[in-house]
Short mmCIF file of C-alpha atoms in Angstrom, two decimals:
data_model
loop_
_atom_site.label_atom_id
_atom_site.label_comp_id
_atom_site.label_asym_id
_atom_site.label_seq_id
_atom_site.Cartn_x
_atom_site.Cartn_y
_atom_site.Cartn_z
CA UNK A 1 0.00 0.00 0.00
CA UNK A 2 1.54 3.20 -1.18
CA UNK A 3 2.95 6.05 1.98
CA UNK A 4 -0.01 8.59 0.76
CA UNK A 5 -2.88 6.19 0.85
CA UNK A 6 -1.62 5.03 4.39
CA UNK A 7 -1.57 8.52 6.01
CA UNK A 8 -5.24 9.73 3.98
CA UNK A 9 -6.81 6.49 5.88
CA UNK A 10 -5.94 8.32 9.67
CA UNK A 11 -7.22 11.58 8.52
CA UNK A 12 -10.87 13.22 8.60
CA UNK A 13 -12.57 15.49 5.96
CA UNK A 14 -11.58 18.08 5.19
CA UNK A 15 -7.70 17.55 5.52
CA UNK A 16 -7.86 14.10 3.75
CA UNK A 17 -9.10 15.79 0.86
CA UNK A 18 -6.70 18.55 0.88
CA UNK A 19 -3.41 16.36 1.52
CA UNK A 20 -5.23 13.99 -1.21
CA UNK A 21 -5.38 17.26 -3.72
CA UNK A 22 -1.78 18.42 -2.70
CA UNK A 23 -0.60 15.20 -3.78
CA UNK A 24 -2.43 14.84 -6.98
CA UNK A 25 -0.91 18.21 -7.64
CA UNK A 26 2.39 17.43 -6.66
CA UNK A 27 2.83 14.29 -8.88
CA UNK A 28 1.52 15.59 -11.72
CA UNK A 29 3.65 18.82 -11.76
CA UNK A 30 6.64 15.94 -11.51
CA UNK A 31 5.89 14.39 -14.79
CA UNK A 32 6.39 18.10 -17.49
CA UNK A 33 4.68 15.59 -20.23
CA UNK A 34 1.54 14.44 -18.64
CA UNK A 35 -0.40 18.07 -19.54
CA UNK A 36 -0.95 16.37 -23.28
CA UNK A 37 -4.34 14.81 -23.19
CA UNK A 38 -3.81 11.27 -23.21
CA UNK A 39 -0.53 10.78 -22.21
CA UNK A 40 0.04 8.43 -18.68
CA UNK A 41 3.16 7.43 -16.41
CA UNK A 42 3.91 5.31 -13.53
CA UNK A 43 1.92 7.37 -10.93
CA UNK A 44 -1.32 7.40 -12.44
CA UNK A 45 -2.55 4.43 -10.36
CA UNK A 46 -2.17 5.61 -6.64
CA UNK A 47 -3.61 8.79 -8.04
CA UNK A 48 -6.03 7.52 -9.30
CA UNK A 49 -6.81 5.58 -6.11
CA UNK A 50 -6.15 8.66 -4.18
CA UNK A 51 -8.65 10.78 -6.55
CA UNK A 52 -11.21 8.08 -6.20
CA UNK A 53 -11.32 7.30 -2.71
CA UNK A 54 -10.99 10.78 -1.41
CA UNK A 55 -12.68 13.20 -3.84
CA UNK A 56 -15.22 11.42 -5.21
CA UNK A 57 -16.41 8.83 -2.57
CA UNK A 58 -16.58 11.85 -0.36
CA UNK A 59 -18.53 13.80 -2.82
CA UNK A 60 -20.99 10.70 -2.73
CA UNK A 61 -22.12 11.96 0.32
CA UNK A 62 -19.98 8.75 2.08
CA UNK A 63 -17.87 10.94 4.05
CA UNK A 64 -14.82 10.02 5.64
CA UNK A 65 -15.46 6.85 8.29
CA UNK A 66 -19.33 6.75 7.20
CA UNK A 67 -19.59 10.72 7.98
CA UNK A 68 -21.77 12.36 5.49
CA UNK A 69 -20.97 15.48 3.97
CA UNK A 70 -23.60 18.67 5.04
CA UNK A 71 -24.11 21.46 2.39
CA UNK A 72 -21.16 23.36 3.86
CA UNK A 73 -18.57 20.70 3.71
CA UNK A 74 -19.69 19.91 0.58
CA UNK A 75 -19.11 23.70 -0.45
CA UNK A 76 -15.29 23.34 1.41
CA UNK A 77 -14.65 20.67 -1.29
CA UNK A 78 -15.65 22.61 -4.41
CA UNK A 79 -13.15 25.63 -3.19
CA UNK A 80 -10.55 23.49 -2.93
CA UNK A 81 -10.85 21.63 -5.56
CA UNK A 82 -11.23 25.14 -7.53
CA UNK A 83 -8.41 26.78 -5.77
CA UNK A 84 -6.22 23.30 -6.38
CA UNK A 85 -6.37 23.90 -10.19
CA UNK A 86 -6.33 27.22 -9.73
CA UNK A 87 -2.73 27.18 -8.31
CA UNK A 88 -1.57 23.84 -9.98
CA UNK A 89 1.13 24.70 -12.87
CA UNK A 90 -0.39 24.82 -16.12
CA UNK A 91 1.37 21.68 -17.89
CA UNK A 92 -0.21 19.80 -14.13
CA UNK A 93 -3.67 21.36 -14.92
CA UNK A 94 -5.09 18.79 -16.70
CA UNK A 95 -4.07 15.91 -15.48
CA UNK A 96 -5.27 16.72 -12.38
CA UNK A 97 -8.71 17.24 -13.41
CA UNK A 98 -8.41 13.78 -15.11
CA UNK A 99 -7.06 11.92 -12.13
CA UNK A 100 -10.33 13.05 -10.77
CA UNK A 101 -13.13 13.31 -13.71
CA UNK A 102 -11.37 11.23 -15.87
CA UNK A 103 -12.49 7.42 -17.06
CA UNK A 104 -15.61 6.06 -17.31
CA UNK A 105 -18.58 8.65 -16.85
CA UNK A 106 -20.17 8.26 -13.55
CA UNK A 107 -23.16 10.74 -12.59
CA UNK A 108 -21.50 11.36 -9.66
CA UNK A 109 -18.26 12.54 -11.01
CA UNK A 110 -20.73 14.61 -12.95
CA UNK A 111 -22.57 15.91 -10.33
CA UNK A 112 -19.34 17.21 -8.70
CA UNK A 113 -17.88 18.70 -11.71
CA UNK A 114 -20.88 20.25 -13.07
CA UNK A 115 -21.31 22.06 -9.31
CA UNK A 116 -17.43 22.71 -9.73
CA UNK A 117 -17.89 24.52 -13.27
CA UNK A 118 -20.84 26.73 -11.87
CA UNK A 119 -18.83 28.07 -9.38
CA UNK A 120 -15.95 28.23 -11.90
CA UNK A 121 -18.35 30.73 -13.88
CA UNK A 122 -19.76 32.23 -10.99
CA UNK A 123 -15.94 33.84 -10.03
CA UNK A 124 -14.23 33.40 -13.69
CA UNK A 125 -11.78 30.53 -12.71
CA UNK A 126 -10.20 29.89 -16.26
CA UNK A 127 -8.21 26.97 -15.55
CA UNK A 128 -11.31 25.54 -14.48
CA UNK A 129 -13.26 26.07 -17.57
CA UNK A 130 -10.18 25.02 -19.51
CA UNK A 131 -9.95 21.75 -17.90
CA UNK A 132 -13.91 21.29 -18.40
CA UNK A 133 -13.57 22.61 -21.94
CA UNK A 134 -11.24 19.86 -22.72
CA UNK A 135 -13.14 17.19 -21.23
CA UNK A 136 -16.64 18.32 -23.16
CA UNK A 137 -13.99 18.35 -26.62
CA UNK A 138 -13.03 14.47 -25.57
CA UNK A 139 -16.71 13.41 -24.79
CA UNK A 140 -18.06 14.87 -27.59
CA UNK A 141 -19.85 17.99 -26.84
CA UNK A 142 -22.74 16.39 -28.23
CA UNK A 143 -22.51 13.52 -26.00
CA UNK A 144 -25.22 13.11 -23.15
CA UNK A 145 -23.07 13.80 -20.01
CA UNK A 146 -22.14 17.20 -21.53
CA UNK A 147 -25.01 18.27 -22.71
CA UNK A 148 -26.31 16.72 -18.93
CA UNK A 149 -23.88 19.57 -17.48
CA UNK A 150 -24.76 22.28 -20.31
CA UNK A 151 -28.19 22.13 -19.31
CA UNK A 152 -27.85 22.46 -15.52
CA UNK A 153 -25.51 25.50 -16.14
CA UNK A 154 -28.48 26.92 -18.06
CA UNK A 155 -31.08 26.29 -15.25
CA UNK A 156 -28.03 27.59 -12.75
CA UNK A 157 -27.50 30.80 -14.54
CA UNK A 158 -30.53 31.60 -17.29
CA UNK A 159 -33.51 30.20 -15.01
CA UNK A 160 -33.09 30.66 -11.63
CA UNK A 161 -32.57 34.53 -11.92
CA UNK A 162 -34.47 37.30 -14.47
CA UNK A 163 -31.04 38.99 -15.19
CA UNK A 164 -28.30 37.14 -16.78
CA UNK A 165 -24.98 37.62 -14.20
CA UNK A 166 -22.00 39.31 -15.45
CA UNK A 167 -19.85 36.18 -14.87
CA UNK A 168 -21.50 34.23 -17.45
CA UNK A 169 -21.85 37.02 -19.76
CA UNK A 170 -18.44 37.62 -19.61
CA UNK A 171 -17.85 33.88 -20.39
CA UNK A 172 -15.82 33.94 -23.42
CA UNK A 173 -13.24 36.53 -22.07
CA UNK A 174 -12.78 33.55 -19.43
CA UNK A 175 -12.54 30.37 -22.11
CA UNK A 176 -13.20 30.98 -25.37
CA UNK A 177 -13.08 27.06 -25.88
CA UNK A 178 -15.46 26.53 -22.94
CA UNK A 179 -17.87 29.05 -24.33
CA UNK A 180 -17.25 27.41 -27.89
CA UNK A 181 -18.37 23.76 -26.71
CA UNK A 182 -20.81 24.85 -24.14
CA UNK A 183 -22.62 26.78 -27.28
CA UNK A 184 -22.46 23.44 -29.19
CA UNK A 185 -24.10 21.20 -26.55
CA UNK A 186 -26.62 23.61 -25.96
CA UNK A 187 -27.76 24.01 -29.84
CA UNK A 188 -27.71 20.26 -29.79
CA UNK A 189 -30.03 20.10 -26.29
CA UNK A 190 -32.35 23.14 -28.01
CA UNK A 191 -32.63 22.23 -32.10
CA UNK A 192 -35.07 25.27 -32.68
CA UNK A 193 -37.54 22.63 -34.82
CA UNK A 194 -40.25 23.47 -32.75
CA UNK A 195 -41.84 25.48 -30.12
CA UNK A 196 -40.86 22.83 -27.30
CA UNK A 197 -37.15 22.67 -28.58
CA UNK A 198 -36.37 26.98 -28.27
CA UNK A 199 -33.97 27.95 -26.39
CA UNK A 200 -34.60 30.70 -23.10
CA UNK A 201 -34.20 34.10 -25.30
CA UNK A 202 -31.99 35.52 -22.72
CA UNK A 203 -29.64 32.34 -23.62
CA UNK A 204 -29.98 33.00 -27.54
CA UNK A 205 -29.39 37.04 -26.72
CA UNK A 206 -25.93 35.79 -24.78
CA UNK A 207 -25.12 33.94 -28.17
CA UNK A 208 -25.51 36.92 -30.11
CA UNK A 209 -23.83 38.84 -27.96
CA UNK A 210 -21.04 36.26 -27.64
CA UNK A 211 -20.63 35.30 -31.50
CA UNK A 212 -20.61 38.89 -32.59
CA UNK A 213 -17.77 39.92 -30.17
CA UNK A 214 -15.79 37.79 -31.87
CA UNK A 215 -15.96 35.99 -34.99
CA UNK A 216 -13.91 32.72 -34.12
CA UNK A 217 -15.25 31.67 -30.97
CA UNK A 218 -17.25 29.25 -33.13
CA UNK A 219 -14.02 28.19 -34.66
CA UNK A 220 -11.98 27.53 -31.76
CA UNK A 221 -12.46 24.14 -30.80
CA UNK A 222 -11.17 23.28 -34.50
CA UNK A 223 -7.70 24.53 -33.43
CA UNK A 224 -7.54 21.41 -31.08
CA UNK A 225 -7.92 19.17 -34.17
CA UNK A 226 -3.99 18.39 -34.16
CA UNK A 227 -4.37 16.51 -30.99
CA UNK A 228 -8.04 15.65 -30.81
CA UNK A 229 -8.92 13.24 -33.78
CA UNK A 230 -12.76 14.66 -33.73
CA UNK A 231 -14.54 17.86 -33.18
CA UNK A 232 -17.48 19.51 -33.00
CA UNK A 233 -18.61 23.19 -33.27
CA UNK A 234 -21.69 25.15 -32.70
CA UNK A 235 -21.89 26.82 -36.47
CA UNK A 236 -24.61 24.23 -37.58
CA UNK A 237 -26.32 24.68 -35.07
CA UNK A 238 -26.35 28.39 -35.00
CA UNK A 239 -27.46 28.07 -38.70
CA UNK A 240 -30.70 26.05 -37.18
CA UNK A 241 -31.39 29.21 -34.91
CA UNK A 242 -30.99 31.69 -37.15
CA UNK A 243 -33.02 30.40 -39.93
CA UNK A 244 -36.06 28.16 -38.19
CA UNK A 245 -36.02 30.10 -34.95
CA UNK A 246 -37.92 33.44 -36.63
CA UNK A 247 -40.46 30.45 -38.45
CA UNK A 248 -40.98 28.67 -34.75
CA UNK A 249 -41.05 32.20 -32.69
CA UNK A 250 -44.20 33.57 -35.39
CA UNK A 251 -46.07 30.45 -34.87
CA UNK A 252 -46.12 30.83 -31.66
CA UNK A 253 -47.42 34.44 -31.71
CA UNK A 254 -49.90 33.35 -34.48
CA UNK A 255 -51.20 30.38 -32.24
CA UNK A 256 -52.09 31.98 -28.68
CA UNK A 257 -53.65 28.97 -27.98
CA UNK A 258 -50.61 26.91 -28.10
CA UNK A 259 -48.08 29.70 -27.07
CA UNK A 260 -50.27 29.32 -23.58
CA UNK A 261 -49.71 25.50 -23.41
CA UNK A 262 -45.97 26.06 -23.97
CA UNK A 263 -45.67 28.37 -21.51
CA UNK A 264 -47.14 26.56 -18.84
CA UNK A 265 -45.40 23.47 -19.85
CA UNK A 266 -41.85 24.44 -20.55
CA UNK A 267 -40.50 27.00 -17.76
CA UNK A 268 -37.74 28.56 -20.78
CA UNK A 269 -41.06 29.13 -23.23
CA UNK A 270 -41.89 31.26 -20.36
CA UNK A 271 -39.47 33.84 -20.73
CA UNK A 272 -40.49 34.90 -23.79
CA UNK A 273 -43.10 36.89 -22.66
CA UNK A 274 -39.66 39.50 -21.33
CA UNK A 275 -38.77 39.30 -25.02
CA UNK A 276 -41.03 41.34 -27.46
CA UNK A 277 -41.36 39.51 -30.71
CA UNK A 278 -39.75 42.72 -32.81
CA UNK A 279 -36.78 42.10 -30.16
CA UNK A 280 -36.45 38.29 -30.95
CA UNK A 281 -36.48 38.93 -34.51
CA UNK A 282 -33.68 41.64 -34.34
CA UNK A 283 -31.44 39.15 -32.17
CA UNK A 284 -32.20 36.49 -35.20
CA UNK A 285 -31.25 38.73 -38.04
CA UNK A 286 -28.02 40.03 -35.65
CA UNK A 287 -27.44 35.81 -34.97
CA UNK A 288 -27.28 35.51 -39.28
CA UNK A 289 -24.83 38.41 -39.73
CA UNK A 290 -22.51 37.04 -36.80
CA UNK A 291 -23.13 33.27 -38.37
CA UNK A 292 -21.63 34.74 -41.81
CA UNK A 293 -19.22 36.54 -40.35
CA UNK A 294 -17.67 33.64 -38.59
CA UNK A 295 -17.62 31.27 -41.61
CA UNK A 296 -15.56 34.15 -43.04
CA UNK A 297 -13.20 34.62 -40.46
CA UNK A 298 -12.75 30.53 -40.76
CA UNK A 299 -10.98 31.17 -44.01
CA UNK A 300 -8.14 33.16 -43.12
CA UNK A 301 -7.75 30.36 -39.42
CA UNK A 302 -6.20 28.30 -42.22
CA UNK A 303 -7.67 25.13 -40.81
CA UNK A 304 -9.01 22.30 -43.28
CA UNK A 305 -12.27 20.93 -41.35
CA UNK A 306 -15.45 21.41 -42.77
CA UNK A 307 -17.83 23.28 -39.81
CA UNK A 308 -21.12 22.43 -41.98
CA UNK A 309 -22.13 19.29 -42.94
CA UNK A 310 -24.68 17.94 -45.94
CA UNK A 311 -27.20 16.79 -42.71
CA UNK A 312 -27.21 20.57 -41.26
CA UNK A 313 -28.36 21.72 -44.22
CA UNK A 314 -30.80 18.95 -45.03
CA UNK A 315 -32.13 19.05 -41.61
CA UNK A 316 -32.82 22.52 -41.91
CA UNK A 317 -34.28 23.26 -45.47
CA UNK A 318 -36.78 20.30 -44.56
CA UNK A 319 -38.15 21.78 -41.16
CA UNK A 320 -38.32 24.64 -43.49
CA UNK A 321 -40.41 22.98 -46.07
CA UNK A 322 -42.55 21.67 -43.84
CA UNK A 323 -43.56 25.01 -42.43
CA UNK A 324 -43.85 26.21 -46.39
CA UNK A 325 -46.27 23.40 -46.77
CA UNK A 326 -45.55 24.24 -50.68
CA UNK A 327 -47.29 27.36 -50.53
CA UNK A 328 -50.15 26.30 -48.92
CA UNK A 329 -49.00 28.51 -45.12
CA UNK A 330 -50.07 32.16 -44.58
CA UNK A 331 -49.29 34.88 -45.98
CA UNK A 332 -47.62 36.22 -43.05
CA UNK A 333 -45.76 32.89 -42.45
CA UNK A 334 -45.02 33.39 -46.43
CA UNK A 335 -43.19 36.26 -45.78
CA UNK A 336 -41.04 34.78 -42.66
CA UNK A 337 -40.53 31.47 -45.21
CA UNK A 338 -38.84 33.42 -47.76
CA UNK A 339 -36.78 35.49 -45.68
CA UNK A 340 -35.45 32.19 -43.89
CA UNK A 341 -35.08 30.97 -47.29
CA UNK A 342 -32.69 33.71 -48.35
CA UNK A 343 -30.78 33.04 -44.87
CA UNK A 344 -30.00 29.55 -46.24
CA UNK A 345 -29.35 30.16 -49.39
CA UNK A 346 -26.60 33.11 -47.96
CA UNK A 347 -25.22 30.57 -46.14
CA UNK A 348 -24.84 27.70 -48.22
CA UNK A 349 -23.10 30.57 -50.55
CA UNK A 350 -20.81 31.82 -47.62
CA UNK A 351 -19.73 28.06 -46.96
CA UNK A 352 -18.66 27.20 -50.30
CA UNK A 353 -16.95 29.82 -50.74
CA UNK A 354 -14.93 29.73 -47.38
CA UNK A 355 -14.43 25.81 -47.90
CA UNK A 356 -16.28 25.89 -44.68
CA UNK A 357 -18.72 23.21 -46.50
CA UNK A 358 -17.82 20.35 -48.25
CA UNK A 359 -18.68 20.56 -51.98
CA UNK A 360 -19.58 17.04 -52.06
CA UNK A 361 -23.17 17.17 -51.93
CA UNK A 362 -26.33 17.13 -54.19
CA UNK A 363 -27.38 21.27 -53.18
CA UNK A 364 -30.82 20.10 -55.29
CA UNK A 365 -31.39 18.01 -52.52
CA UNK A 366 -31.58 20.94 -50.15
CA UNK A 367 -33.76 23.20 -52.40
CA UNK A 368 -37.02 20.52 -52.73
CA UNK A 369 -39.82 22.23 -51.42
CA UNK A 370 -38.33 25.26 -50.58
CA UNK A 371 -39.90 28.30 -52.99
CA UNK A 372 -38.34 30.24 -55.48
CA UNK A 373 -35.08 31.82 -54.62
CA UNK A 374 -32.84 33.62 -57.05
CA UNK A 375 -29.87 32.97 -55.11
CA UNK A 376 -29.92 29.96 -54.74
CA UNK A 377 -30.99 28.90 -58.45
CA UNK A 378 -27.58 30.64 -58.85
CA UNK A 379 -25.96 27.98 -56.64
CA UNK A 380 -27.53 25.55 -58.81
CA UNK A 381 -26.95 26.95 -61.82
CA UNK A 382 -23.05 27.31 -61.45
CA UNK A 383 -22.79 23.49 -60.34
CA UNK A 384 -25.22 21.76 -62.43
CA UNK A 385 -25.83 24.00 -65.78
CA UNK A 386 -28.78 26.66 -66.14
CA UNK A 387 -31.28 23.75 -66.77
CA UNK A 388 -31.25 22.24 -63.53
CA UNK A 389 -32.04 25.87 -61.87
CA UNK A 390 -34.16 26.22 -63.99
CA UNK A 391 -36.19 23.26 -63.12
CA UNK A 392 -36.24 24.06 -59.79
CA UNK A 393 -38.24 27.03 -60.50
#
């Protein structure tokens, strides 16, 4: 039985979980290499023991000797787990967060880190964030336990309170890569296809906010792609706000009926009511313009990755369809079709011409049941000859 493990058995909470911290820390900062995600060496066992037995078990509620942690102990772990990763040196960082969160996904390990990243937010603790923002990139930001931990952040910080805090407006100045993957989970958890799936507006205003400040936040977990062998970003599903939000938000406000159902359903639909409908329209138009603008700041990032794919787009112009109905909706759903429909189309133009879409797709596919649109019979035309645009008229 290893020295450390011997002394953590004699000691109660919270110094077992302190001198178990100081440790993980210690070893880690030993080893200059074991900062690169994925990388191991001969300590990783007892810390991993160490992390296991007296982070998490205590965060189970176990306690040390059968004593179970109260709401203020449990508060005394989260600060020193912050303030351990706050302090550790950078290349240490990481592997200390993964000697504790790292492994198979347990909902307690979760639990603890999703209560750890609140608090990260709550007093901008970027080491934090960048040690969360790292997991969510390995996971899969479209994975279940992140977007698990995406949407308790929202009820944390866009439910609980009517103003949005400064701390998690201020989220990208923090981590940009956080912000990046937290923006994809949460377009994956909130698809905009209908009134059930919308996101809180003073979330979507944050986006806005967030996206036009800077035009590759969307881009930045593609930089990872040299060590990470996937990614995602948050551009396709930006492109579903953008475009089918403004088609969900006036169906709502055509329908009072349902809009009343939602709202007493869903407690995000809710908020709407603080949002006039000229508002949520602005923020949509101001979502396109930052959505373009960050496909064109892709192209001089010099990366190769593709951030749309053939399914966004599909996905998208057939919710769109469906709410054309082939010309059969109302004239003032007509008029919110068509401008959706030049969205796309301004998109799908943007993308091809930023090599932010792969060209190796059938665009006719897209336009079916979509109405007229000059631009993108132009699209058409230029790919497939005149005649196939002009069938599609």
């Amino acid at each position: 039985m290893s020295g450390v493990v011997k002394k953590l058995q004699y000691l109660e909470f919270p110094e077992c979980t302190k001198e178990a911290l100081n440790y993980l820390v210690r070893t880690c900062a030993s080893d200059p290499h074991r900062g690169v995600p994925g990388r191991s060496s001969g300590g990783e066992n007892v810390a991993s023991v160490v992390a296991q037995d007296y982070i998490i078990e205590i965060s189970r509620k176990k306690g040390h000797k059968n004593r179970k942690l109260n709401s203020v102990n449990e508060l005394q772990l989260l600060e020193m787990l912050c303030s351990a990763l706050q302090e550790a040196p950078e290349h240490a960082c990481y592997s200390v967060f993964t000697a504790i969160f790292g492994g198979h996904v347990d909902p307690v390990k979760i639990s603890l880190m999703t209560k750890l990243v609140s608090m990260a937010i709550s007093i901008s603790c970027s080491p934090v964030l960048g040690c969360a923002a790292l997991w969510m990139q390995e996971q899969g930001s479209q994975s279940q336990c992140v977007c698990d931990l995406a949407q308790k952040l929202v009820d944390d910080y866009c439910m609980l309170y009517p103003n949005v805090s400064k701390a998690f407006k201020n989220l990208p100045k923090v981590s940009s890569l956080f912000t990046c993957n937290f923006m994809t989970a949460l377009t994956t958890i909130y698809p905009y296809t209908d009134a059930s799936k919308s996101p809180p507006p003073v979330l979507l205003e944050c986006f806005v906010d967030w996206i036009s400040a800077d035009s590759c936040l969307c881009s930045d977990s593609v930089r990872l792609v040299r060590i990470q062998s996937t990614f995602t970003c948050p551009i396709g599903g930006l492109v579903r706000w953008c475009i089918l939000g403004p088609l969900v938000t006036n169906s709502i406000d055509a329908d009072t009926k349902t809009s009343e159902i939602v709202k007493s359903e869903r407690p995000s639909a809710s908020k709407t009511g603080k949002f006039s409908s000229e508002k949520l329209q602005s923020l949509f138009s101001r979502l396109h313009l930052a959505v373009l603008q960050s496909l064109q700041a892709y192209k001089s990032m010099g990366l190769q990755e593709q951030l749309l794919t053939f399914t966004d787009l599909f996905i998208v112009s057939k919710t769109l369809a469906v709410f054309y109905k082939g010309g059969q909706c109302t004239e003032q759903l007509l008029s919110v079709v068509n401008i959706s429909t030049d969205r796309l189309s301004q998109i799908i133009q943007v993308a091809l011409t930023t090599n932010s879409l792969s060209e190796k797709f059938d665009i006719r596919q897209v336009c079916e049941g979509l109405p007229q649109n000059r631009l993108l019979q132009m699209i058409v035309s230029m790919r497939y000859g005149k005649q196939e645009a002009m069938d599609l008229s």
